Coordinates of C-alpha atoms in Angstrom, one line a residue:
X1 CA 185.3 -66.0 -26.7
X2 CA 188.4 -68.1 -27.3
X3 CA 189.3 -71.9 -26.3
X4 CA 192.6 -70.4 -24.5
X5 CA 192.8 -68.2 -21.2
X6 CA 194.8 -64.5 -21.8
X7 CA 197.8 -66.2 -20.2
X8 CA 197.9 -68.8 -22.0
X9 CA 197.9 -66.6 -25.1
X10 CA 200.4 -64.1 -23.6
X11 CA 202.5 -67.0 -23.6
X12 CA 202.2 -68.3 -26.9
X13 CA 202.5 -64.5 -28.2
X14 CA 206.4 -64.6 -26.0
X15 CA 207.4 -67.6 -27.7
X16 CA 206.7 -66.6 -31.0
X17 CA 208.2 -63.3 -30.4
X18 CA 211.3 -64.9 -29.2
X19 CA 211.7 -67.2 -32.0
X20 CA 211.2 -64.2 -34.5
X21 CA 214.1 -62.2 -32.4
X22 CA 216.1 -65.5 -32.8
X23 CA 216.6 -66.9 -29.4
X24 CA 215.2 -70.1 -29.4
X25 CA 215.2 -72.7 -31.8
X26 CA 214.8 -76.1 -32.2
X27 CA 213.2 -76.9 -28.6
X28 CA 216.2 -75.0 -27.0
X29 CA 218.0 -71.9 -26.4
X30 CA 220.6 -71.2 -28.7
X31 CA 219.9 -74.1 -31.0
X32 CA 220.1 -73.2 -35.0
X33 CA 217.7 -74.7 -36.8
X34 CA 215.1 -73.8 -39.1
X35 CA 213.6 -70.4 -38.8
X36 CA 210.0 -69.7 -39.8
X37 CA 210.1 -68.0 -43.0
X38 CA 208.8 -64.5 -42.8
X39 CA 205.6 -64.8 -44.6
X40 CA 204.7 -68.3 -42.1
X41 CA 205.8 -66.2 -39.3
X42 CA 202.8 -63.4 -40.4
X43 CA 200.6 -66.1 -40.2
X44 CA 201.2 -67.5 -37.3
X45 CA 201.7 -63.9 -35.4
X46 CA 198.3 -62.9 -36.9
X47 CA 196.5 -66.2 -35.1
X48 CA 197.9 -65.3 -32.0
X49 CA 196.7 -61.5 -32.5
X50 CA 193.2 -63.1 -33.1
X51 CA 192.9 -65.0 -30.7
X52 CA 194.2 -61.7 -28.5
X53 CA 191.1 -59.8 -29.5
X54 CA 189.0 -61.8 -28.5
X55 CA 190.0 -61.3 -24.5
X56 CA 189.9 -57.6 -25.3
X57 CA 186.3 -55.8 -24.0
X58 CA 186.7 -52.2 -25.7
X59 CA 184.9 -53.0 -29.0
X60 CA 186.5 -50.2 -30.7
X61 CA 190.1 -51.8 -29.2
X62 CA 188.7 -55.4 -30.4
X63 CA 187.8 -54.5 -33.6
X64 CA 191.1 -52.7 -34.5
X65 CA 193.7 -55.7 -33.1
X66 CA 191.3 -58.5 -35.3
X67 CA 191.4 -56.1 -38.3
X68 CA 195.5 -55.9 -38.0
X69 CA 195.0 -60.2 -37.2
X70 CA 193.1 -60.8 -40.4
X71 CA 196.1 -58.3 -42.3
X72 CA 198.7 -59.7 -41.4
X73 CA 197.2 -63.5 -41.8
X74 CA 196.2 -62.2 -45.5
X75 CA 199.5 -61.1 -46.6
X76 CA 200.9 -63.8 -44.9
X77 CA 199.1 -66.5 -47.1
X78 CA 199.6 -64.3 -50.2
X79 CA 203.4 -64.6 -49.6
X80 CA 203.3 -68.1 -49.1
X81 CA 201.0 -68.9 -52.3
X82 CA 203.5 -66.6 -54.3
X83 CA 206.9 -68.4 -52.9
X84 CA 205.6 -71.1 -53.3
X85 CA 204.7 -71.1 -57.4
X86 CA 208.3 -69.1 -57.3
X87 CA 211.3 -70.7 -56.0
X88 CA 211.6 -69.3 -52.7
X89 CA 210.9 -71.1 -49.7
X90 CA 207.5 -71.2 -47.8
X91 CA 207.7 -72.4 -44.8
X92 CA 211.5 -72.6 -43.4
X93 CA 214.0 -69.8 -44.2
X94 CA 217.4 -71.1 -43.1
X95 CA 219.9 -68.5 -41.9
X96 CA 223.1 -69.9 -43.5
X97 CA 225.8 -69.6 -42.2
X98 CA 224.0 -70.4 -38.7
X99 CA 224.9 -67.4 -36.4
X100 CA 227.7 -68.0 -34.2
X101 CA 227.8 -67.5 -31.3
X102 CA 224.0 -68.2 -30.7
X103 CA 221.9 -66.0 -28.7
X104 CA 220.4 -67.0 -25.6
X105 CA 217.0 -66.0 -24.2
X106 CA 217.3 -62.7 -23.8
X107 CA 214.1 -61.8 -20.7
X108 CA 215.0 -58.6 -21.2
X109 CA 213.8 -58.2 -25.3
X110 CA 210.4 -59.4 -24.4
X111 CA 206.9 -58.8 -26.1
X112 CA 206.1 -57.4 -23.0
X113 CA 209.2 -54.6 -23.2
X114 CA 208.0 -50.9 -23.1
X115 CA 204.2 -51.3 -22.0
X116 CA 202.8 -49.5 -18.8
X117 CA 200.8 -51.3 -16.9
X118 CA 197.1 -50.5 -17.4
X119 CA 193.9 -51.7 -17.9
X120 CA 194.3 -55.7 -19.5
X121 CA 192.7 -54.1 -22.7
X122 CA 195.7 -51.9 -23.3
X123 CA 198.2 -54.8 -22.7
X124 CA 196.6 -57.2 -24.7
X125 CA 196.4 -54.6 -27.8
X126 CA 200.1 -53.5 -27.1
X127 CA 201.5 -57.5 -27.3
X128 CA 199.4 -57.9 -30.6
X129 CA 201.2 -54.2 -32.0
X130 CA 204.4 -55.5 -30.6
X131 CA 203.8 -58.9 -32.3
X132 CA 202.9 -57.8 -35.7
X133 CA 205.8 -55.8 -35.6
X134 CA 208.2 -58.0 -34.9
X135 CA 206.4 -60.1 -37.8
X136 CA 206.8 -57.8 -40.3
X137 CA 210.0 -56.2 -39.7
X138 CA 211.3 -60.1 -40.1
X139 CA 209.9 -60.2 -43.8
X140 CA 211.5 -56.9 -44.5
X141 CA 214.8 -58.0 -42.8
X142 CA 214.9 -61.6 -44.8
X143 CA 213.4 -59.9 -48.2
X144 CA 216.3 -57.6 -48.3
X145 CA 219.0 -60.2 -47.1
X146 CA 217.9 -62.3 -50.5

């Protein structure tokens, strides 16, 4: 079982998912600053993932969300060993120019956006799906930009 209560998780798995979508940087809304690069971003969303499986009972359910954790940390650290013997940057990707104007927190693009309420198995599993989606699409989206 993990350290860290569902909610608390829930709430790291919001941050991160706003700070992929770009809303809040740098300690406040709005703020450029460095982004997480995409492959630091796949690490990060897949320890939050993890630690989401653990709170989930189905074993079937559990097993699935840690398998797409342990994926998305794996290709995460391979990315960040490969731009790192390269010249591309590992851990910040800075979006120059910074956007303008900045977004603001946006409640309503939320990890949480398009789940039906159900059992707290089904939720957990649909933030981590949500979360490695966001996570990916932002190494795609960066990847192509370069």
């Amino acid at each position: 079982m993990s350290n860290h209560t569902p909610s608390a998780i829930l709430s790291r798995a919001e941050t991160l998912y706003q700070i992929i979508k770009g809303y809040y940087v740098d300690g406040g809304p709005g703020q450029p600053g460095p982004l997480l690069s995409g492959d630091i971003t796949k690490v990060i969303a897949g320890e939050v993932i993890r630690d989401l499986a653990l709170h989930i009972r189905a074993e079937r359910l559990q097993t699935d969300v840690r398998d797409l954790a342990i994926n998305l940390i794996r290709r995460g650290a391979d990315e960040v060993i490969s731009n790192a013997e390269s010249d591309g940057p590992p851990w910040t990707d800075l979006p120059f120019p910074f956007p303008w104007p900045p977004k603001k927190f946006s409640p309503r693009d939320s990890v949480f956006g398009g789940l039906a309420q159900g059992a707290l198995d089904d939720v957990l599993a649909g933030v981590a799906y949500h979360l490695a989606d966001a996570a990916n699409a932002l190494g795609k989206h960066r990847s192509a930009a370069a």
